[in-house]
Amino acid sequence: MGACFLFRISEMSGRGKKVAAVKTKTTISRSTRAGLQFPVGRVARMLRKGNYAQRIGSGAAVYLTAVIEYLCAEVLELAGNASRDNKKRRIGPRHIQLAVRNDEELNTLLGGVTISEGGVLPNIHAQLLPKKTHRADSSKDVNSQEF
């Protein structure tokens, strides 16, 4: 973040000095204006160079950057929770896979995506589980002695 500087330009003339004060503008990025962390300028450049359309509006890059930042924050939050559940301090591809596949909306969004080194969700088919045997009530088996 730049600061506002005041420059004095002096010209040496015969009789005296002429002093002119020039204020420089501080440049504020579009990401800062929009309150985003992701680079709006870079997304705008990629939209223009990608030949997605002949003309790109000025708000298109800001909107797309906000959407990408939100999705990234959502995935990172869920992956961080998954890594904490596995008692790890570092997020890995497995944690991203677990985060995406356990969330219904992210799973539909990234349904056709394969995450490298992500593995699969732990799942055992219900038919493969051992059958539960129902014990008869112990009161029926016990014969009470009545006199």
Short mmCIF file of N, CA and C in Angstrom, two decimals:
data_model
loop_
_atom_site.label_atom_id
_atom_site.label_comp_id
_atom_site.label_asym_id
_atom_site.label_seq_id
_atom_site.Cartn_x
_atom_site.Cartn_y
_atom_site.Cartn_z
N MET A 1 0.84 -1.16 0.00
CA MET A 1 0.00 0.00 0.00
C MET A 1 0.89 1.22 0.00
N GLY A 2 0.71 2.03 -1.01
CA GLY A 2 1.54 3.20 -1.13
C GLY A 2 1.03 4.34 -0.28
N ALA A 3 1.93 5.23 0.02
CA ALA A 3 1.56 6.40 0.80
C ALA A 3 1.52 7.60 -0.14
N CYS A 4 0.85 8.63 0.29
CA CYS A 4 0.74 9.84 -0.52
C CYS A 4 1.97 10.71 -0.26
N PHE A 5 2.71 11.00 -1.32
CA PHE A 5 3.93 11.78 -1.19
C PHE A 5 3.70 13.19 -1.72
N LEU A 6 4.46 14.11 -1.21
CA LEU A 6 4.39 15.49 -1.65
C LEU A 6 5.76 15.86 -2.19
N PHE A 7 5.83 16.09 -3.49
CA PHE A 7 7.08 16.45 -4.13
C PHE A 7 7.13 17.95 -4.37
N ARG A 8 8.30 18.50 -4.20
CA ARG A 8 8.49 19.91 -4.50
C ARG A 8 9.38 20.01 -5.74
N ILE A 9 8.81 20.63 -6.73
CA ILE A 9 9.57 20.83 -7.96
C ILE A 9 10.01 22.29 -7.98
N SER A 10 11.28 22.49 -7.98
CA SER A 10 11.77 23.87 -7.96
C SER A 10 12.52 24.16 -9.25
N GLU A 11 12.32 25.30 -9.72
CA GLU A 11 13.03 25.75 -10.89
C GLU A 11 13.89 26.95 -10.47
N MET A 12 15.12 26.89 -10.84
CA MET A 12 16.02 28.00 -10.51
C MET A 12 15.93 29.03 -11.64
N SER A 13 15.28 30.10 -11.33
CA SER A 13 15.23 31.18 -12.30
C SER A 13 16.08 32.34 -11.80
N GLY A 14 16.12 33.35 -12.56
CA GLY A 14 16.98 34.47 -12.22
C GLY A 14 16.57 35.19 -10.95
N ARG A 15 15.31 35.39 -10.75
CA ARG A 15 14.87 36.21 -9.62
C ARG A 15 14.51 35.41 -8.38
N GLY A 16 14.02 34.24 -8.51
CA GLY A 16 13.60 33.50 -7.33
C GLY A 16 13.20 32.07 -7.71
N LYS A 17 12.63 31.41 -6.73
CA LYS A 17 12.23 30.03 -6.96
C LYS A 17 10.73 29.94 -7.16
N LYS A 18 10.35 29.11 -8.10
CA LYS A 18 8.95 28.78 -8.28
C LYS A 18 8.74 27.39 -7.70
N VAL A 19 7.83 27.29 -6.75
CA VAL A 19 7.60 26.01 -6.08
C VAL A 19 6.21 25.53 -6.45
N ALA A 20 6.15 24.29 -6.95
CA ALA A 20 4.86 23.68 -7.29
C ALA A 20 4.72 22.37 -6.52
N ALA A 21 3.59 22.21 -5.87
CA ALA A 21 3.35 20.98 -5.11
C ALA A 21 2.56 20.01 -5.98
N VAL A 22 3.06 18.79 -6.09
CA VAL A 22 2.40 17.77 -6.90
C VAL A 22 2.09 16.59 -5.98
N LYS A 23 0.82 16.20 -5.92
CA LYS A 23 0.43 15.03 -5.13
C LYS A 23 0.32 13.83 -6.05
N THR A 24 0.90 12.73 -5.62
CA THR A 24 0.78 11.51 -6.41
C THR A 24 -0.40 10.70 -5.88
N LYS A 25 -1.11 10.07 -6.77
CA LYS A 25 -2.25 9.24 -6.37
C LYS A 25 -1.74 7.89 -5.89
N THR A 26 -2.37 7.40 -4.84
CA THR A 26 -2.03 6.06 -4.41
C THR A 26 -2.88 5.09 -5.22
N THR A 27 -2.23 4.07 -5.74
CA THR A 27 -2.96 3.09 -6.55
C THR A 27 -3.60 2.06 -5.63
N ILE A 28 -4.88 1.88 -5.81
CA ILE A 28 -5.62 0.89 -5.04
C ILE A 28 -6.07 -0.18 -6.02
N SER A 29 -5.68 -1.41 -5.74
CA SER A 29 -6.01 -2.49 -6.66
C SER A 29 -7.50 -2.77 -6.64
N ARG A 30 -7.97 -3.41 -7.70
CA ARG A 30 -9.39 -3.76 -7.77
C ARG A 30 -9.74 -4.82 -6.74
N SER A 31 -8.77 -5.65 -6.38
CA SER A 31 -9.01 -6.64 -5.33
C SER A 31 -9.25 -5.97 -3.99
N THR A 32 -8.48 -4.92 -3.70
CA THR A 32 -8.66 -4.19 -2.46
C THR A 32 -10.00 -3.45 -2.44
N ARG A 33 -10.36 -2.87 -3.57
CA ARG A 33 -11.64 -2.17 -3.65
C ARG A 33 -12.80 -3.12 -3.41
N ALA A 34 -12.68 -4.34 -3.96
CA ALA A 34 -13.77 -5.31 -3.82
C ALA A 34 -13.69 -6.06 -2.50
N GLY A 35 -12.60 -5.89 -1.76
CA GLY A 35 -12.44 -6.60 -0.50
C GLY A 35 -12.13 -8.06 -0.68
N LEU A 36 -11.38 -8.39 -1.73
CA LEU A 36 -11.06 -9.78 -2.05
C LEU A 36 -9.57 -10.04 -1.85
N GLN A 37 -9.24 -11.31 -1.68
CA GLN A 37 -7.84 -11.71 -1.57
C GLN A 37 -7.29 -12.16 -2.92
N PHE A 38 -8.14 -12.71 -3.76
CA PHE A 38 -7.71 -13.21 -5.06
C PHE A 38 -7.54 -12.04 -6.03
N PRO A 39 -6.65 -12.16 -7.02
CA PRO A 39 -6.33 -11.03 -7.90
C PRO A 39 -7.39 -10.81 -8.98
N VAL A 40 -8.06 -9.67 -8.92
CA VAL A 40 -9.09 -9.34 -9.91
C VAL A 40 -8.44 -9.03 -11.26
N GLY A 41 -7.31 -8.33 -11.22
CA GLY A 41 -6.63 -7.97 -12.47
C GLY A 41 -6.17 -9.18 -13.26
N ARG A 42 -5.67 -10.16 -12.59
CA ARG A 42 -5.21 -11.38 -13.27
C ARG A 42 -6.37 -12.14 -13.88
N VAL A 43 -7.49 -12.22 -13.15
CA VAL A 43 -8.68 -12.89 -13.68
C VAL A 43 -9.20 -12.13 -14.89
N ALA A 44 -9.18 -10.80 -14.84
CA ALA A 44 -9.63 -9.99 -15.97
C ALA A 44 -8.75 -10.23 -17.19
N ARG A 45 -7.45 -10.29 -16.96
CA ARG A 45 -6.54 -10.54 -18.07
C ARG A 45 -6.79 -11.90 -18.69
N MET A 46 -7.00 -12.91 -17.84
CA MET A 46 -7.24 -14.26 -18.36
C MET A 46 -8.58 -14.36 -19.09
N LEU A 47 -9.58 -13.59 -18.63
CA LEU A 47 -10.85 -13.56 -19.35
C LEU A 47 -10.69 -12.94 -20.73
N ARG A 48 -9.89 -11.88 -20.80
CA ARG A 48 -9.68 -11.23 -22.10
C ARG A 48 -8.86 -12.11 -23.03
N LYS A 49 -7.80 -12.70 -22.52
CA LYS A 49 -6.90 -13.49 -23.36
C LYS A 49 -7.46 -14.87 -23.69
N GLY A 50 -8.47 -15.31 -22.93
CA GLY A 50 -9.01 -16.65 -23.14
C GLY A 50 -9.99 -16.76 -24.28
N ASN A 51 -10.34 -15.64 -24.90
CA ASN A 51 -11.29 -15.62 -26.02
C ASN A 51 -12.62 -16.28 -25.65
N TYR A 52 -13.11 -15.96 -24.45
CA TYR A 52 -14.41 -16.47 -24.05
C TYR A 52 -15.52 -15.64 -24.68
N ALA A 53 -15.27 -14.37 -24.89
CA ALA A 53 -16.22 -13.48 -25.53
C ALA A 53 -15.45 -12.33 -26.16
N GLN A 54 -16.11 -11.63 -27.08
CA GLN A 54 -15.44 -10.50 -27.72
C GLN A 54 -15.24 -9.35 -26.74
N ARG A 55 -16.23 -9.15 -25.88
CA ARG A 55 -16.16 -8.05 -24.92
C ARG A 55 -16.39 -8.59 -23.53
N ILE A 56 -15.61 -8.09 -22.57
CA ILE A 56 -15.71 -8.50 -21.17
C ILE A 56 -16.03 -7.26 -20.36
N GLY A 57 -17.12 -7.31 -19.58
CA GLY A 57 -17.50 -6.18 -18.75
C GLY A 57 -16.54 -5.99 -17.59
N SER A 58 -16.55 -4.81 -17.02
CA SER A 58 -15.62 -4.51 -15.94
C SER A 58 -15.98 -5.25 -14.66
N GLY A 59 -17.27 -5.53 -14.46
CA GLY A 59 -17.69 -6.23 -13.24
C GLY A 59 -17.57 -7.74 -13.34
N ALA A 60 -17.35 -8.26 -14.54
CA ALA A 60 -17.30 -9.71 -14.73
C ALA A 60 -16.12 -10.32 -13.99
N ALA A 61 -14.98 -9.66 -14.05
CA ALA A 61 -13.79 -10.20 -13.39
C ALA A 61 -13.94 -10.16 -11.88
N VAL A 62 -14.57 -9.10 -11.36
CA VAL A 62 -14.77 -8.98 -9.92
C VAL A 62 -15.71 -10.08 -9.44
N TYR A 63 -16.79 -10.30 -10.16
CA TYR A 63 -17.78 -11.31 -9.79
C TYR A 63 -17.16 -12.70 -9.83
N LEU A 64 -16.44 -13.01 -10.92
CA LEU A 64 -15.82 -14.33 -11.05
C LEU A 64 -14.76 -14.55 -9.98
N THR A 65 -14.00 -13.53 -9.66
CA THR A 65 -12.99 -13.64 -8.62
C THR A 65 -13.62 -13.91 -7.26
N ALA A 66 -14.74 -13.24 -6.99
CA ALA A 66 -15.44 -13.46 -5.72
C ALA A 66 -15.97 -14.88 -5.62
N VAL A 67 -16.49 -15.41 -6.72
CA VAL A 67 -17.01 -16.78 -6.72
C VAL A 67 -15.89 -17.78 -6.50
N ILE A 68 -14.76 -17.59 -7.18
CA ILE A 68 -13.62 -18.51 -7.03
C ILE A 68 -13.08 -18.46 -5.61
N GLU A 69 -12.99 -17.26 -5.05
CA GLU A 69 -12.49 -17.12 -3.68
C GLU A 69 -13.42 -17.80 -2.68
N TYR A 70 -14.73 -17.67 -2.89
CA TYR A 70 -15.70 -18.31 -1.99
C TYR A 70 -15.58 -19.83 -2.06
N LEU A 71 -15.49 -20.37 -3.27
CA LEU A 71 -15.38 -21.83 -3.42
C LEU A 71 -14.10 -22.35 -2.80
N CYS A 72 -13.02 -21.63 -2.97
CA CYS A 72 -11.74 -22.02 -2.40
C CYS A 72 -11.81 -22.00 -0.88
N ALA A 73 -12.41 -20.97 -0.32
CA ALA A 73 -12.53 -20.89 1.14
C ALA A 73 -13.40 -22.01 1.68
N GLU A 74 -14.46 -22.35 0.96
CA GLU A 74 -15.36 -23.42 1.40
C GLU A 74 -14.65 -24.77 1.41
N VAL A 75 -13.93 -25.06 0.33
CA VAL A 75 -13.21 -26.33 0.24
C VAL A 75 -12.11 -26.40 1.30
N LEU A 76 -11.39 -25.29 1.49
CA LEU A 76 -10.31 -25.29 2.48
C LEU A 76 -10.84 -25.45 3.90
N GLU A 77 -11.99 -24.86 4.19
CA GLU A 77 -12.55 -25.02 5.53
C GLU A 77 -12.94 -26.46 5.80
N LEU A 78 -13.62 -27.09 4.83
CA LEU A 78 -14.03 -28.48 5.01
C LEU A 78 -12.84 -29.43 5.02
N ALA A 79 -11.83 -29.14 4.20
CA ALA A 79 -10.63 -29.98 4.19
C ALA A 79 -9.84 -29.82 5.49
N GLY A 80 -9.83 -28.61 6.04
CA GLY A 80 -9.18 -28.40 7.33
C GLY A 80 -9.86 -29.17 8.44
N ASN A 81 -11.19 -29.21 8.40
CA ASN A 81 -11.93 -30.01 9.38
C ASN A 81 -11.62 -31.48 9.22
N ALA A 82 -11.51 -31.96 7.97
CA ALA A 82 -11.21 -33.36 7.73
C ALA A 82 -9.80 -33.71 8.21
N SER A 83 -8.85 -32.79 8.00
CA SER A 83 -7.49 -33.06 8.45
C SER A 83 -7.41 -33.06 9.98
N ARG A 84 -8.19 -32.19 10.62
CA ARG A 84 -8.22 -32.17 12.08
C ARG A 84 -8.85 -33.45 12.63
N ASP A 85 -9.87 -33.97 11.93
CA ASP A 85 -10.49 -35.22 12.35
C ASP A 85 -9.50 -36.38 12.28
N ASN A 86 -8.59 -36.33 11.31
CA ASN A 86 -7.57 -37.38 11.15
C ASN A 86 -6.31 -37.08 11.94
N LYS A 87 -6.36 -36.08 12.82
CA LYS A 87 -5.24 -35.69 13.68
C LYS A 87 -4.00 -35.32 12.88
N LYS A 88 -4.22 -34.59 11.78
CA LYS A 88 -3.12 -34.09 10.96
C LYS A 88 -3.16 -32.57 10.96
N ARG A 89 -1.99 -31.96 10.85
CA ARG A 89 -1.92 -30.50 10.83
C ARG A 89 -1.83 -29.95 9.40
N ARG A 90 -1.61 -30.82 8.45
CA ARG A 90 -1.43 -30.39 7.06
C ARG A 90 -2.54 -30.98 6.19
N ILE A 91 -3.12 -30.15 5.33
CA ILE A 91 -4.17 -30.61 4.43
C ILE A 91 -3.52 -31.31 3.24
N GLY A 92 -3.97 -32.50 2.96
CA GLY A 92 -3.47 -33.27 1.83
C GLY A 92 -4.58 -33.56 0.84
N PRO A 93 -4.24 -34.22 -0.26
CA PRO A 93 -5.27 -34.55 -1.26
C PRO A 93 -6.38 -35.43 -0.71
N ARG A 94 -6.04 -36.30 0.23
CA ARG A 94 -7.06 -37.16 0.85
C ARG A 94 -8.10 -36.33 1.60
N HIS A 95 -7.65 -35.29 2.28
CA HIS A 95 -8.57 -34.46 3.04
C HIS A 95 -9.47 -33.64 2.12
N ILE A 96 -8.92 -33.20 0.99
CA ILE A 96 -9.73 -32.48 0.02
C ILE A 96 -10.78 -33.41 -0.57
N GLN A 97 -10.37 -34.64 -0.87
CA GLN A 97 -11.32 -35.63 -1.41
C GLN A 97 -12.45 -35.89 -0.42
N LEU A 98 -12.11 -36.09 0.85
CA LEU A 98 -13.13 -36.36 1.86
C LEU A 98 -14.06 -35.16 2.02
N ALA A 99 -13.50 -33.95 1.97
CA ALA A 99 -14.31 -32.75 2.12
C ALA A 99 -15.29 -32.60 0.97
N VAL A 100 -14.81 -32.81 -0.25
CA VAL A 100 -15.65 -32.61 -1.43
C VAL A 100 -16.73 -33.68 -1.51
N ARG A 101 -16.37 -34.93 -1.28
CA ARG A 101 -17.33 -36.03 -1.45
C ARG A 101 -18.35 -36.10 -0.33
N ASN A 102 -18.03 -35.59 0.85
CA ASN A 102 -18.99 -35.61 1.94
C ASN A 102 -19.96 -34.43 1.89
N ASP A 103 -19.65 -33.39 1.12
CA ASP A 103 -20.54 -32.26 0.98
C ASP A 103 -21.39 -32.47 -0.27
N GLU A 104 -22.70 -32.35 -0.11
CA GLU A 104 -23.62 -32.66 -1.21
C GLU A 104 -23.45 -31.71 -2.39
N GLU A 105 -23.38 -30.41 -2.13
CA GLU A 105 -23.31 -29.44 -3.22
C GLU A 105 -21.96 -29.47 -3.92
N LEU A 106 -20.88 -29.58 -3.14
CA LEU A 106 -19.55 -29.66 -3.77
C LEU A 106 -19.40 -30.95 -4.57
N ASN A 107 -20.05 -32.03 -4.10
CA ASN A 107 -19.97 -33.30 -4.81
C ASN A 107 -20.65 -33.20 -6.16
N THR A 108 -21.79 -32.51 -6.23
CA THR A 108 -22.45 -32.35 -7.53
C THR A 108 -21.64 -31.42 -8.44
N LEU A 109 -21.01 -30.38 -7.86
CA LEU A 109 -20.20 -29.47 -8.67
C LEU A 109 -18.96 -30.17 -9.22
N LEU A 110 -18.31 -30.96 -8.38
CA LEU A 110 -17.08 -31.64 -8.78
C LEU A 110 -17.31 -33.13 -8.99
N GLY A 111 -18.47 -33.47 -9.54
CA GLY A 111 -18.82 -34.87 -9.74
C GLY A 111 -17.91 -35.58 -10.72
N GLY A 112 -17.53 -34.91 -11.80
CA GLY A 112 -16.70 -35.54 -12.82
C GLY A 112 -15.21 -35.30 -12.63
N VAL A 113 -14.83 -34.85 -11.46
CA VAL A 113 -13.42 -34.51 -11.20
C VAL A 113 -12.76 -35.64 -10.44
N THR A 114 -11.57 -36.03 -10.88
CA THR A 114 -10.77 -37.02 -10.16
C THR A 114 -9.66 -36.28 -9.43
N ILE A 115 -9.60 -36.45 -8.12
CA ILE A 115 -8.56 -35.80 -7.32
C ILE A 115 -7.42 -36.81 -7.17
N SER A 116 -6.25 -36.45 -7.66
CA SER A 116 -5.10 -37.34 -7.63
C SER A 116 -4.68 -37.62 -6.19
N GLU A 117 -4.40 -38.86 -5.88
CA GLU A 117 -4.01 -39.32 -4.54
C GLU A 117 -5.11 -39.10 -3.50
N GLY A 118 -6.35 -38.96 -3.97
CA GLY A 118 -7.45 -38.68 -3.06
C GLY A 118 -8.07 -39.92 -2.45
N GLY A 119 -8.00 -41.04 -3.13
CA GLY A 119 -8.62 -42.25 -2.62
C GLY A 119 -10.13 -42.21 -2.81
N VAL A 120 -10.81 -43.09 -2.08
CA VAL A 120 -12.26 -43.17 -2.16
C VAL A 120 -12.85 -43.03 -0.76
N LEU A 121 -14.15 -42.79 -0.71
CA LEU A 121 -14.82 -42.71 0.57
C LEU A 121 -14.92 -44.10 1.19
N PRO A 122 -14.72 -44.20 2.48
CA PRO A 122 -14.89 -45.51 3.11
C PRO A 122 -16.36 -45.91 3.08
N ASN A 123 -16.64 -47.06 2.46
CA ASN A 123 -18.02 -47.51 2.30
C ASN A 123 -18.03 -49.02 2.22
N ILE A 124 -18.85 -49.66 3.04
CA ILE A 124 -19.05 -51.11 2.99
C ILE A 124 -20.51 -51.34 2.66
N HIS A 125 -20.75 -52.13 1.62
CA HIS A 125 -22.12 -52.40 1.21
C HIS A 125 -22.86 -53.13 2.31
N ALA A 126 -24.14 -52.82 2.46
CA ALA A 126 -24.92 -53.37 3.57
C ALA A 126 -25.04 -54.89 3.50
N GLN A 127 -25.03 -55.47 2.30
CA GLN A 127 -25.15 -56.93 2.17
C GLN A 127 -23.89 -57.65 2.64
N LEU A 128 -22.78 -56.95 2.63
CA LEU A 128 -21.52 -57.59 3.02
C LEU A 128 -21.30 -57.58 4.52
N LEU A 129 -22.08 -56.80 5.23
CA LEU A 129 -21.94 -56.76 6.68
C LEU A 129 -22.49 -58.04 7.29
N PRO A 130 -21.90 -58.49 8.40
CA PRO A 130 -22.43 -59.71 9.04
C PRO A 130 -23.84 -59.49 9.55
N LYS A 131 -24.64 -60.56 9.44
CA LYS A 131 -26.03 -60.46 9.86
C LYS A 131 -26.10 -60.43 11.38
N LYS A 132 -27.01 -59.62 11.87
CA LYS A 132 -27.21 -59.54 13.31
C LYS A 132 -28.19 -60.64 13.71
N THR A 133 -27.80 -61.45 14.69
CA THR A 133 -28.69 -62.49 15.17
C THR A 133 -29.49 -61.94 16.33
N HIS A 134 -30.78 -62.12 16.26
CA HIS A 134 -31.65 -61.64 17.33
C HIS A 134 -31.75 -62.70 18.39
N ARG A 135 -31.33 -62.36 19.59
CA ARG A 135 -31.45 -63.30 20.70
C ARG A 135 -32.88 -63.28 21.21
N ALA A 136 -33.33 -64.44 21.59
CA ALA A 136 -34.66 -64.51 22.19
C ALA A 136 -34.59 -63.90 23.57
N ASP A 137 -35.70 -63.36 24.02
CA ASP A 137 -35.71 -62.75 25.35
C ASP A 137 -35.32 -63.77 26.39
N SER A 138 -34.48 -63.36 27.31
CA SER A 138 -34.01 -64.28 28.34
C SER A 138 -35.13 -64.69 29.28
N SER A 139 -36.18 -63.92 29.36
CA SER A 139 -37.28 -64.27 30.26
C SER A 139 -38.07 -65.46 29.73
N LYS A 140 -38.07 -65.65 28.42
CA LYS A 140 -38.80 -66.78 27.86
C LYS A 140 -38.04 -68.09 28.06
N ASP A 141 -36.71 -68.00 28.03
CA ASP A 141 -35.92 -69.22 28.15
C ASP A 141 -35.86 -69.72 29.58
N VAL A 142 -35.97 -68.85 30.52
CA VAL A 142 -35.82 -69.24 31.90
C VAL A 142 -37.18 -69.78 32.40
N ASN A 143 -37.12 -70.99 32.91
CA ASN A 143 -38.32 -71.58 33.48
C ASN A 143 -38.37 -71.23 34.96
N SER A 144 -39.40 -70.56 35.32
CA SER A 144 -39.52 -70.21 36.73
C SER A 144 -40.12 -71.39 37.50
N GLN A 145 -39.69 -71.55 38.67
CA GLN A 145 -40.23 -72.63 39.50
C GLN A 145 -41.38 -72.10 40.31
N GLU A 146 -42.51 -72.63 40.01
CA GLU A 146 -43.67 -72.21 40.75
C GLU A 146 -44.15 -73.39 41.62
N PHE A 147 -44.46 -73.16 42.85
CA PHE A 147 -44.94 -74.21 43.74
C PHE A 147 -46.38 -74.08 44.01
#
